[in-house]
Amino acid sequence: MNVWEAVADLVVVGSGVAGLTAALDAAGAGLRVVVVTKDSADAGSTGWAQGGIAVVLGDIAGDSVAAHVEDTLVAGVGLCDPVAVRQILADGPAAVSRLRARGARFDGPAARLDRTREGGHSAFRVVHAGGDATGAEVERALVAAATDRRLPLLTGHVAVDALRDARGAVVGLAVLDDEGRPGVLRAPAVLLATGGYGQLYASTTNPATATGDGVALALRAGASAADLEFVQFHPTVLYTGPTVGRRPLVTEAVRGEGAVLLDRAGHRFMAGVHPLADLAPRDVVSAAITRTLAETGADCVHLDATALPGLPTRFPTVYAACREAGIDPTTEPIPVTPAAHYSCGGVVTDLHGRTGVRGLYAAGEVARTGLHGANRLASNSLLEGLVMGERAAAAVLADRGARSPSGAAVEPPPAVPIAPR
Ligand SMILES: Cc1cc2nc3c(=O)[nH]c(=O)nc-3n(C[C@H](O)[C@H](O)[C@H](O)COP(=O)(O)OP(=O)(O)OC[C@H]3O[C@@H](n4cnc5c(N)ncnc54)[C@H](O)[C@@H]3O)c2cc1C
């Protein structure tokens, strides 16, 4: 029996980059929005993101959205949806501008932000914050904007099931509150922004929230999921012995700025494996490390960052994690192995966050838009969360015939067929 009940126009499940972006947009357009999140507001993967956001802002000579699209398609190993790649990346610059307008501060002068490079990128196009604490800044800015707007954000509330009417449309959400009491949020639109499922693996970079709840909930509601097998393993996760659970990431930007991988004999094993060597796409580097470990019998390989100037200030998160593990990365190589990092597949949506079930939407890492194919290009996921959070909010508005904040009628987005491969 339900102990409590509330009503909203939109219930957003998850308070990471995708959920809060959508919630802020929808609330700004006048919808009554409630966000539920099963832990503290900042407990999802967003707050842990290090490297940055991949985006072409138009101020780097020689770089272009077309080049970003090409790099994404190559990293996705031929399994991306090219239309999704082009549309989502093209919306990136405006979405990042709106995030900055909401208060997020990135490294470098406002007129020309600093950029770094990560695996698979042909240019320095990744904006970052706090050195290697980009996600913490994104989450801080979005939570602050939600607080300013007095957006109802129910922490410690677990979404357990979508409620459906007799025709199968989603009409609300069953929730356990922070005291474990069952309740119901009635709403004609529910947006899943629950993140990925890295915690299904023994060793992962993902926080405890990443248990795939959104995929389970969507499947039970009758939606489809696809590409679930494409779980990206990040090549360089700090190795401190055969532990299980979340392990600290050593961002790819460390290699982007000059660090190299070494086997137990001190040889650079990525040379000759791929034209981008140590900066090859993640699947290529992870596979090469796994091969090297099998061939040498070692427990880990090493990432030599000793030649990087100013590592403690440029990568404060990585430096602190290493020091905590008793390693000084300025004088000795960092022991690393691959670990589960990113769920490329998920709930199938169109390019406006719609699932195949009326009233049910999904955005961010929980969703499968076709952007990532078999392997996500580094730092494309915060961007996808921003763009698809905005697009999902616009779709919710369009689907209920609402009006935009400017008062103009919201154009219904073109229908995109939902077709899992
Ligand atoms: C260590 C690390 C480093 C990364 N670095 C980068 C990077 O540099 N650049 C980049 O682009 N990407 C990076 N990523 C990936 C990126 O952070 C994530 O893909 C992205 O933040 C996901 O955002 P999201 O909003 O979809 O989900 P999340 O931020 O994971 O948020 C999910 C939310 O859903 C809530 N939730 C889950 N289940 C339920 C439930 N049943 N009921 C209620 N609430 C629920 C969670 O509590 C959380 O609030 C990194 C990831 C990790 C783990």
CSV table of C-alpha atoms and ligand atoms in Angstrom, one decimal:
chain,number,residue,atom,x,y,z
A,1,MET,CA,0.0,0.0,0.0
A,2,ASN,CA,1.3,3.5,-0.9
A,3,VAL,CA,2.0,5.6,2.1
A,4,TRP,CA,2.3,8.9,0.1
A,5,GLU,CA,1.4,10.3,-3.3
A,6,ALA,CA,2.3,13.4,-5.2
A,7,VAL,CA,1.5,14.9,-8.7
A,8,ALA,CA,3.9,16.5,-11.2
A,9,ASP,CA,4.1,17.2,-15.0
A,10,LEU,CA,7.4,15.5,-15.3
A,11,VAL,CA,9.3,13.1,-12.9
A,12,VAL,CA,13.1,13.0,-13.6
A,13,VAL,CA,14.9,10.0,-12.2
A,14,GLY,CA,18.5,10.9,-11.5
A,15,SER,CA,20.4,14.1,-10.6
A,16,GLY,CA,23.5,13.8,-12.9
A,17,VAL,CA,24.2,16.0,-15.9
A,18,ALA,CA,21.3,14.5,-18.0
A,19,GLY,CA,18.6,14.6,-15.4
A,20,LEU,CA,19.4,18.1,-14.0
A,21,THR,CA,19.8,19.6,-17.4
A,22,ALA,CA,16.4,18.2,-18.5
A,23,ALA,CA,14.8,19.2,-15.2
A,24,LEU,CA,16.0,22.8,-15.3
A,25,ASP,CA,14.9,23.2,-18.9
A,26,ALA,CA,11.5,21.7,-18.3
A,27,ALA,CA,11.0,23.7,-15.1
A,28,GLY,CA,12.1,26.9,-16.9
A,29,ALA,CA,9.4,26.2,-19.4
A,30,GLY,CA,6.8,26.2,-16.7
A,31,LEU,CA,6.4,22.4,-16.0
A,32,ARG,CA,6.0,21.1,-12.5
A,33,VAL,CA,9.1,19.0,-12.2
A,34,VAL,CA,10.2,16.6,-9.5
A,35,VAL,CA,13.6,15.0,-9.4
A,36,VAL,CA,14.2,11.8,-7.5
A,37,THR,CA,17.6,10.5,-6.8
A,38,LYS,CA,18.5,7.4,-4.8
A,39,ASP,CA,21.6,8.8,-3.0
A,40,SER,CA,22.9,12.3,-2.4
A,41,ALA,CA,22.4,14.7,-5.3
A,42,ASP,CA,26.0,14.5,-6.5
A,43,ALA,CA,26.5,10.7,-6.0
A,44,GLY,CA,26.3,9.6,-9.7
A,45,SER,CA,29.0,9.3,-12.3
A,46,THR,CA,28.8,13.0,-13.3
A,47,GLY,CA,30.6,14.2,-10.2
A,48,TRP,CA,33.5,11.8,-10.8
A,49,ALA,CA,34.2,12.8,-14.4
A,50,GLN,CA,37.8,13.9,-14.8
A,51,GLY,CA,39.0,14.6,-18.4
A,52,GLY,CA,36.4,17.0,-19.6
A,53,ILE,CA,33.8,17.7,-22.3
A,54,ALA,CA,34.6,17.1,-25.9
A,55,VAL,CA,33.2,20.0,-27.9
A,56,VAL,CA,34.2,22.1,-30.9
A,57,LEU,CA,33.8,25.7,-29.9
A,58,GLY,CA,35.1,27.1,-33.2
A,59,ASP,CA,38.1,28.9,-31.9
A,60,ILE,CA,40.8,26.2,-32.5
A,61,ALA,CA,42.3,26.5,-36.0
A,62,GLY,CA,42.0,23.3,-38.0
A,63,ASP,CA,39.3,21.7,-35.8
A,64,SER,CA,35.7,21.3,-36.8
A,65,VAL,CA,32.5,19.5,-35.8
A,66,ALA,CA,33.0,17.4,-39.0
A,67,ALA,CA,36.4,16.2,-37.6
A,68,HIS,CA,34.7,15.5,-34.2
A,69,VAL,CA,32.1,13.5,-36.0
A,70,GLU,CA,34.7,11.5,-37.9
A,71,ASP,CA,36.7,10.7,-34.7
A,72,THR,CA,33.5,9.6,-33.0
A,73,LEU,CA,32.5,7.3,-35.9
A,74,VAL,CA,36.0,5.8,-36.0
A,75,ALA,CA,36.0,5.2,-32.2
A,76,GLY,CA,32.6,3.6,-32.5
A,77,VAL,CA,34.0,0.9,-34.8
A,78,GLY,CA,31.4,1.3,-37.6
A,79,LEU,CA,28.5,0.8,-35.2
A,80,CYS,CA,27.5,4.4,-34.4
A,81,ASP,CA,24.3,5.9,-36.0
A,82,PRO,CA,25.9,8.6,-38.1
A,83,VAL,CA,22.7,10.8,-38.0
A,84,ALA,CA,22.8,10.7,-34.1
A,85,VAL,CA,26.5,11.5,-34.1
A,86,ARG,CA,26.1,14.5,-36.4
A,87,GLN,CA,23.0,15.9,-34.6
A,88,ILE,CA,24.2,15.5,-31.1
A,89,LEU,CA,27.7,16.8,-31.7
A,90,ALA,CA,26.4,19.7,-33.7
A,91,ASP,CA,24.2,20.7,-30.7
A,92,GLY,CA,27.2,20.5,-28.4
A,93,PRO,CA,28.6,24.1,-28.6
A,94,ALA,CA,25.3,25.7,-27.7
A,95,ALA,CA,24.6,23.2,-24.9
A,96,VAL,CA,28.0,23.9,-23.4
A,97,SER,CA,27.3,27.7,-23.6
A,98,ARG,CA,24.1,27.2,-21.8
A,99,LEU,CA,25.9,25.2,-19.1
A,100,ARG,CA,28.3,28.0,-18.7
A,101,ALA,CA,25.4,30.5,-18.5
A,102,ARG,CA,24.1,28.3,-15.6
A,103,GLY,CA,27.3,28.9,-13.8
A,104,ALA,CA,29.8,26.2,-14.7
A,105,ARG,CA,33.4,27.5,-14.9
A,106,PHE,CA,36.0,25.9,-17.1
A,107,ASP,CA,39.8,26.3,-17.0
A,108,GLY,CA,41.3,29.1,-19.0
A,109,PRO,CA,40.2,32.6,-20.0
A,110,ALA,CA,36.5,32.8,-20.6
A,111,ALA,CA,37.1,34.0,-24.2
A,112,ARG,CA,39.3,31.1,-25.1
A,113,LEU,CA,39.1,28.1,-22.7
A,114,ASP,CA,42.0,25.7,-22.2
A,115,ARG,CA,41.7,22.4,-24.2
A,116,THR,CA,43.2,19.0,-23.7
A,117,ARG,CA,43.3,15.9,-25.9
A,118,GLU,CA,42.2,12.4,-25.1
A,119,GLY,CA,42.4,9.0,-26.9
A,120,GLY,CA,40.9,8.9,-30.4
A,121,HIS,CA,40.7,12.7,-30.8
A,122,SER,CA,42.5,14.2,-33.7
A,123,ALA,CA,42.6,17.6,-32.0
A,124,PHE,CA,42.9,19.3,-28.6
A,125,ARG,CA,39.1,19.9,-28.1
A,126,VAL,CA,38.3,18.8,-24.6
A,127,VAL,CA,37.4,21.6,-22.2
A,128,HIS,CA,38.0,20.9,-18.5
A,129,ALA,CA,37.5,22.3,-15.0
A,130,GLY,CA,39.5,22.2,-11.8
A,131,GLY,CA,42.3,20.5,-13.8
A,132,ASP,CA,40.9,17.0,-13.8
A,133,ALA,CA,37.7,17.7,-11.8
A,134,THR,CA,35.4,18.6,-14.6
A,135,GLY,CA,32.4,16.5,-13.4
A,136,ALA,CA,32.5,17.9,-10.0
A,137,GLU,CA,32.2,21.4,-11.4
A,138,VAL,CA,29.4,20.4,-13.8
A,139,GLU,CA,27.5,18.8,-11.0
A,140,ARG,CA,28.1,21.7,-8.6
A,141,ALA,CA,26.8,24.2,-11.2
A,142,LEU,CA,23.7,22.2,-12.0
A,143,VAL,CA,22.8,21.5,-8.3
A,144,ALA,CA,23.3,25.1,-7.5
A,145,ALA,CA,21.0,26.1,-10.4
A,146,ALA,CA,18.4,23.6,-9.2
A,147,THR,CA,18.6,24.9,-5.7
A,148,ASP,CA,18.3,28.5,-6.9
A,149,ARG,CA,15.2,27.6,-8.8
A,150,ARG,CA,13.8,25.6,-5.8
A,151,LEU,CA,13.4,22.6,-7.9
A,152,PRO,CA,12.0,19.7,-5.8
A,153,LEU,CA,15.0,17.3,-5.5
A,154,LEU,CA,14.2,14.2,-3.4
A,155,THR,CA,17.4,12.6,-2.3
A,156,GLY,CA,17.5,9.1,-1.0
A,157,HIS,CA,14.4,8.2,-3.1
A,158,VAL,CA,14.7,5.1,-5.2
A,159,ALA,CA,12.6,4.6,-8.3
A,160,VAL,CA,11.4,1.1,-8.4
A,161,ASP,CA,8.8,0.8,-11.2
A,162,ALA,CA,7.0,2.8,-13.9
A,163,LEU,CA,3.2,3.0,-13.5
A,164,ARG,CA,1.2,2.4,-16.7
A,165,ASP,CA,-2.4,2.9,-17.7
A,166,ALA,CA,-4.5,0.3,-19.4
A,167,ARG,CA,-3.1,1.3,-22.8
A,168,GLY,CA,0.5,0.8,-21.6
A,169,ALA,CA,1.4,4.5,-21.4
A,170,VAL,CA,3.6,5.5,-18.5
A,171,VAL,CA,1.6,7.7,-16.0
A,172,GLY,CA,3.9,7.9,-13.0
A,173,LEU,CA,6.5,6.2,-10.9
A,174,ALA,CA,6.6,4.0,-7.9
A,175,VAL,CA,9.2,5.2,-5.4
A,176,LEU,CA,10.7,4.1,-2.0
A,177,ASP,CA,11.4,7.3,0.0
A,178,ASP,CA,14.4,7.9,2.2
A,179,GLU,CA,12.7,6.0,5.0
A,180,GLY,CA,12.0,3.0,2.7
A,181,ARG,CA,8.2,3.9,2.6
A,182,PRO,CA,6.5,3.2,-0.8
A,183,GLY,CA,5.0,6.2,-2.6
A,184,VAL,CA,3.7,7.2,-5.9
A,185,LEU,CA,4.6,10.2,-8.1
A,186,ARG,CA,1.8,10.6,-10.7
A,187,ALA,CA,2.9,12.3,-13.9
A,188,PRO,CA,2.3,11.9,-17.7
A,189,ALA,CA,6.0,12.0,-18.3
A,190,VAL,CA,8.9,10.1,-16.6
A,191,LEU,CA,12.5,10.7,-17.7
A,192,LEU,CA,15.1,8.1,-16.8
A,193,ALA,CA,18.5,9.6,-16.3
A,194,THR,CA,19.9,6.9,-14.1
A,195,GLY,CA,23.4,6.5,-15.5
A,196,GLY,CA,25.2,3.3,-16.4
A,197,TYR,CA,25.8,-0.2,-15.0
A,198,GLY,CA,29.6,-0.4,-14.3
A,199,GLN,CA,28.9,-1.8,-10.9
A,200,LEU,CA,27.8,-5.1,-12.5
A,201,TYR,CA,31.6,-5.7,-12.9
A,202,ALA,CA,34.0,-6.6,-10.1
A,203,SER,CA,36.3,-3.8,-11.0
A,204,THR,CA,35.0,-0.4,-12.2
A,205,THR,CA,35.5,3.3,-12.1
A,206,ASN,CA,31.8,3.8,-11.5
A,207,PRO,CA,30.2,4.9,-8.2
A,208,ALA,CA,27.8,2.7,-6.3
A,209,THR,CA,24.8,4.3,-8.0
A,210,ALA,CA,25.7,2.7,-11.4
A,211,THR,CA,23.6,-0.5,-11.1
A,212,GLY,CA,21.6,-0.3,-14.3
A,213,ASP,CA,18.2,0.5,-12.5
A,214,GLY,CA,17.0,2.6,-15.5
A,215,VAL,CA,17.5,-0.2,-18.0
A,216,ALA,CA,15.6,-2.7,-15.8
A,217,LEU,CA,12.8,-0.2,-15.2
A,218,ALA,CA,12.4,0.5,-18.9
A,219,LEU,CA,12.4,-3.1,-19.9
A,220,ARG,CA,9.7,-3.9,-17.4
A,221,ALA,CA,7.7,-1.0,-18.8
A,222,GLY,CA,7.9,-2.4,-22.3
A,223,ALA,CA,10.7,-0.3,-23.8
A,224,SER,CA,13.6,-1.8,-25.7
A,225,ALA,CA,17.3,-1.8,-24.9
A,226,ALA,CA,20.2,-2.4,-27.3
A,227,ASP,CA,24.0,-2.5,-27.4
A,228,LEU,CA,24.1,-3.6,-23.7
A,229,GLU,CA,27.2,-5.7,-24.5
A,230,PHE,CA,29.2,-2.7,-25.4
A,231,VAL,CA,30.7,-1.9,-22.1
A,232,GLN,CA,33.8,0.3,-22.4
A,233,PHE,CA,36.8,-0.6,-20.3
A,234,HIS,CA,39.0,2.4,-19.4
A,235,PRO,CA,42.6,1.4,-20.0
A,236,THR,CA,44.2,3.3,-17.1
A,237,VAL,CA,42.6,2.7,-13.8
A,238,LEU,CA,44.9,2.8,-10.7
A,239,TYR,CA,46.0,-0.7,-9.7
A,240,THR,CA,46.6,-1.3,-6.0
A,241,GLY,CA,46.1,-5.1,-5.9
A,242,PRO,CA,43.2,-7.4,-6.7
A,243,THR,CA,40.5,-5.3,-5.0
A,244,VAL,CA,36.8,-5.2,-6.1
A,245,GLY,CA,34.5,-2.2,-6.4
A,246,ARG,CA,35.2,1.4,-7.5
A,247,ARG,CA,38.8,2.2,-8.3
A,248,PRO,CA,40.3,5.6,-9.1
A,249,LEU,CA,40.6,6.6,-12.7
A,250,VAL,CA,43.8,8.0,-14.2
A,251,THR,CA,42.3,10.3,-16.9
A,252,GLU,CA,43.3,9.8,-20.5
A,253,ALA,CA,44.2,13.4,-20.6
A,254,VAL,CA,47.4,12.4,-18.7
A,255,ARG,CA,48.4,10.4,-21.9
A,256,GLY,CA,47.0,13.3,-24.0
A,257,GLU,CA,49.6,15.5,-22.4
A,258,GLY,CA,52.5,13.1,-22.8
A,259,ALA,CA,52.4,10.2,-20.4
A,260,VAL,CA,53.2,6.8,-22.0
A,261,LEU,CA,52.4,3.1,-21.2
A,262,LEU,CA,55.2,0.7,-20.3
A,263,ASP,CA,55.3,-3.0,-19.9
A,264,ARG,CA,57.1,-4.7,-17.0
A,265,ALA,CA,60.4,-4.5,-18.9
A,266,GLY,CA,59.9,-0.7,-19.4
A,267,HIS,CA,59.1,-1.0,-23.1
A,268,ARG,CA,56.4,1.2,-24.8
A,269,PHE,CA,54.1,-1.5,-26.1
A,270,MET,CA,51.5,0.8,-27.9
A,271,ALA,CA,54.0,1.8,-30.6
A,272,GLY,CA,53.0,-0.1,-33.8
A,273,VAL,CA,49.6,-1.2,-32.4
A,274,HIS,CA,47.8,1.8,-33.7
A,275,PRO,CA,48.8,5.0,-35.6
A,276,LEU,CA,47.8,7.1,-32.5
A,277,ALA,CA,49.9,4.8,-30.3
A,278,ASP,CA,49.2,5.5,-26.6
A,279,LEU,CA,46.3,7.8,-27.6
A,280,ALA,CA,44.5,5.1,-29.6
A,281,PRO,CA,40.8,4.7,-28.8
A,282,ARG,CA,40.1,3.1,-25.5
A,283,ASP,CA,39.1,-0.3,-26.7
A,284,VAL,CA,42.3,-0.6,-28.6
A,285,VAL,CA,44.5,0.4,-25.7
A,286,SER,CA,42.5,-1.8,-23.2
A,287,ALA,CA,42.9,-4.8,-25.5
A,288,ALA,CA,46.7,-4.2,-25.9
A,289,ILE,CA,47.1,-3.9,-22.1
A,290,THR,CA,45.1,-7.2,-21.6
A,291,ARG,CA,47.3,-8.9,-24.2
A,292,THR,CA,50.5,-7.5,-22.6
A,293,LEU,CA,49.4,-8.8,-19.2
A,294,ALA,CA,48.6,-12.2,-20.6
A,295,GLU,CA,52.0,-12.4,-22.4
A,296,THR,CA,54.1,-11.2,-19.5
A,297,GLY,CA,52.1,-12.6,-16.5
A,298,ALA,CA,52.3,-9.2,-14.8
A,299,ASP,CA,49.4,-7.9,-12.7
A,300,CYS,CA,49.5,-4.4,-14.2
A,301,VAL,CA,51.3,-2.2,-16.7
A,302,HIS,CA,52.7,1.2,-15.9
A,303,LEU,CA,51.8,4.7,-17.0
A,304,ASP,CA,54.9,6.9,-16.9
A,305,ALA,CA,53.9,10.5,-16.3
A,306,THR,CA,57.1,11.6,-14.7
A,307,ALA,CA,58.0,13.9,-17.5
A,308,LEU,CA,54.8,15.9,-17.3
A,309,PRO,CA,55.3,19.4,-15.9
A,310,GLY,CA,53.1,20.4,-13.0
A,311,LEU,CA,51.2,17.2,-12.7
A,312,PRO,CA,50.0,17.8,-9.1
A,313,THR,CA,48.3,21.1,-10.2
A,314,ARG,CA,47.2,20.0,-13.7
A,315,PHE,CA,45.8,16.7,-12.5
A,316,PRO,CA,45.0,17.2,-8.8
A,317,THR,CA,42.5,14.3,-8.5
A,318,VAL,CA,44.9,11.8,-10.1
A,319,TYR,CA,47.8,13.0,-8.0
A,320,ALA,CA,45.7,12.8,-4.7
A,321,ALA,CA,44.6,9.2,-5.6
A,322,CYS,CA,48.1,8.1,-6.3
A,323,ARG,CA,49.5,9.7,-3.1
A,324,GLU,CA,46.8,8.0,-1.1
A,325,ALA,CA,47.9,4.7,-2.6
A,326,GLY,CA,51.5,5.5,-1.7
A,327,ILE,CA,52.7,6.3,-5.2
A,328,ASP,CA,54.4,9.5,-6.3
A,329,PRO,CA,53.5,9.9,-10.0
A,330,THR,CA,56.1,12.7,-10.4
A,331,THR,CA,58.9,10.3,-9.7
A,332,GLU,CA,57.6,6.8,-10.4
A,333,PRO,CA,55.3,5.2,-13.0
A,334,ILE,CA,51.6,4.6,-12.0
A,335,PRO,CA,50.5,1.0,-11.9
A,336,VAL,CA,47.3,0.6,-14.0
A,337,THR,CA,44.9,-1.9,-15.5
A,338,PRO,CA,41.7,-1.6,-17.5
A,339,ALA,CA,38.3,-1.6,-15.6
A,340,ALA,CA,34.6,-1.3,-16.6
A,341,HIS,CA,33.9,2.4,-17.2
A,342,TYR,CA,31.1,3.3,-19.5
A,343,SER,CA,27.8,1.7,-20.7
A,344,CYS,CA,27.7,2.5,-24.5
A,345,GLY,CA,24.3,0.8,-24.9
A,346,GLY,CA,21.1,1.2,-22.9
A,347,VAL,CA,17.4,2.1,-23.3
A,348,VAL,CA,16.7,2.7,-27.0
A,349,THR,CA,15.6,6.3,-27.7
A,350,ASP,CA,15.1,8.5,-30.6
A,351,LEU,CA,17.1,11.7,-30.9
A,352,HIS,CA,14.6,13.4,-28.6
A,353,GLY,CA,14.9,11.0,-25.7
A,354,ARG,CA,11.6,9.2,-26.5
A,355,THR,CA,11.5,5.5,-25.8
A,356,GLY,CA,9.0,3.2,-27.6
A,357,VAL,CA,6.6,3.6,-24.6
A,358,ARG,CA,4.4,6.7,-24.5
A,359,GLY,CA,5.3,8.9,-21.5
A,360,LEU,CA,8.7,7.2,-20.9
A,361,TYR,CA,11.9,9.1,-21.9
A,362,ALA,CA,15.6,8.4,-21.3
A,363,ALA,CA,18.7,10.5,-21.5
A,364,GLY,CA,22.4,10.3,-20.6
A,365,GLU,CA,24.3,7.2,-20.0
A,366,VAL,CA,21.2,5.1,-19.4
A,367,ALA,CA,20.1,5.7,-23.0
A,368,ARG,CA,21.2,4.2,-26.3
A,369,THR,CA,21.0,7.0,-28.9
A,370,GLY,CA,23.5,5.6,-31.4
A,371,LEU,CA,26.2,8.2,-30.6
A,372,HIS,CA,28.7,5.7,-29.2
A,373,GLY,CA,28.4,2.6,-31.3
A,374,ALA,CA,30.7,-0.1,-29.9
A,375,ASN,CA,33.0,2.2,-28.1
A,376,ARG,CA,32.5,5.8,-26.8
A,377,LEU,CA,34.9,8.5,-27.9
A,378,ALA,CA,36.5,10.0,-24.7
A,379,SER,CA,34.6,12.9,-23.2
A,380,ASN,CA,31.6,12.5,-25.5
A,381,SER,CA,29.3,11.4,-22.6
A,382,LEU,CA,29.0,14.6,-20.6
A,383,LEU,CA,28.2,16.3,-23.9
A,384,GLU,CA,25.6,13.7,-24.7
A,385,GLY,CA,24.0,14.2,-21.3
A,386,LEU,CA,23.8,18.0,-21.8
A,387,VAL,CA,22.4,17.8,-25.4
A,388,MET,CA,20.0,14.9,-24.8
A,389,GLY,CA,18.8,16.3,-21.4
A,390,GLU,CA,17.8,19.5,-23.3
A,391,ARG,CA,16.3,17.5,-26.2
A,392,ALA,CA,14.3,15.3,-23.8
A,393,ALA,CA,12.9,18.3,-22.0
A,394,ALA,CA,11.9,19.8,-25.3
A,395,ALA,CA,10.2,16.5,-26.3
A,396,VAL,CA,8.2,16.3,-23.1
A,397,LEU,CA,7.0,19.9,-23.7
A,398,ALA,CA,6.2,19.2,-27.3
A,399,ASP,CA,4.3,16.0,-26.5
A,400,ARG,CA,2.0,17.8,-24.0
A,401,GLY,CA,1.5,20.7,-26.4
A,402,ALA,CA,3.2,23.1,-24.0
A,403,ARG,CA,4.7,26.4,-24.8
A,404,SER,CA,8.3,27.5,-24.7
A,405,PRO,CA,9.6,30.0,-22.0
A,406,SER,CA,9.5,32.8,-24.7
A,407,GLY,CA,5.8,32.0,-25.2
A,408,ALA,CA,6.3,30.7,-28.7
A,409,ALA,CA,4.7,27.3,-29.5
A,410,VAL,CA,7.3,24.5,-29.2
A,411,GLU,CA,7.9,22.8,-32.5
A,412,PRO,CA,7.2,19.1,-32.2
A,413,PRO,CA,10.5,17.4,-33.1
A,414,PRO,CA,10.5,15.2,-36.2
A,415,ALA,CA,9.6,11.6,-35.4
A,416,VAL,CA,12.6,9.2,-35.6
A,417,PRO,CA,11.8,5.5,-36.0
A,418,ILE,CA,12.9,3.5,-33.0
A,419,ALA,CA,14.7,0.5,-34.4
A,420,PRO,CA,17.2,-1.5,-32.3
A,421,ARG,CA,19.6,-3.3,-34.4
B,1,LIG,C1,35.5,8.1,-13.0
B,1,LIG,C2,34.8,8.6,-14.2
B,1,LIG,C3,35.4,9.5,-15.0
B,1,LIG,C4,34.7,10.0,-16.1
B,1,LIG,N1,35.2,11.0,-16.9
B,1,LIG,C5,34.5,11.5,-17.9
B,1,LIG,C6,34.9,12.6,-18.7
B,1,LIG,O1,36.0,13.2,-18.4
B,1,LIG,N2,34.2,13.1,-19.7
B,1,LIG,C7,33.0,12.6,-20.0
B,1,LIG,O2,32.3,13.0,-20.9
B,1,LIG,N3,32.5,11.5,-19.3
B,1,LIG,C8,33.2,11.0,-18.3
B,1,LIG,N4,32.7,9.9,-17.6
B,1,LIG,C9,31.4,9.4,-17.9
B,1,LIG,C10,30.3,10.4,-17.4
B,1,LIG,O3,30.7,10.9,-16.1
B,1,LIG,C11,29.0,9.8,-17.3
B,1,LIG,O4,28.7,9.1,-18.5
B,1,LIG,C12,27.9,10.8,-17.1
B,1,LIG,O5,28.2,11.7,-16.1
B,1,LIG,C13,26.5,10.2,-16.9
B,1,LIG,O6,25.6,11.2,-16.5
B,1,LIG,P1,24.1,10.8,-16.3
B,1,LIG,O7,23.4,12.0,-15.9
B,1,LIG,O8,23.6,10.0,-17.4
B,1,LIG,O9,24.2,9.8,-15.0
B,1,LIG,P2,24.9,9.9,-13.6
B,1,LIG,O10,25.7,11.1,-13.4
B,1,LIG,O11,25.5,8.6,-13.3
B,1,LIG,O12,23.6,10.1,-12.7
B,1,LIG,C14,22.7,9.0,-12.5
B,1,LIG,C15,21.7,9.4,-11.4
B,1,LIG,O13,20.7,8.5,-11.3
B,1,LIG,C16,20.4,8.2,-9.9
B,1,LIG,N5,19.8,6.9,-9.9
B,1,LIG,C17,20.2,5.7,-10.4
B,1,LIG,N6,19.3,4.7,-10.2
B,1,LIG,C18,18.3,5.3,-9.5
B,1,LIG,C19,17.0,4.9,-9.0
B,1,LIG,N7,16.6,3.6,-9.1
B,1,LIG,N8,16.2,5.7,-8.4
B,1,LIG,C20,16.6,7.0,-8.2
B,1,LIG,N9,17.8,7.5,-8.7
B,1,LIG,C21,18.6,6.7,-9.3
B,1,LIG,C22,21.8,8.3,-9.3
B,1,LIG,O14,21.8,8.4,-7.9
B,1,LIG,C23,22.3,9.5,-10.0
B,1,LIG,O15,21.8,10.7,-9.4
B,1,LIG,C24,33.4,9.5,-16.4
B,1,LIG,C25,32.8,8.5,-15.6
B,1,LIG,C26,33.5,8.1,-14.5
B,1,LIG,C27,32.9,7.1,-13.6
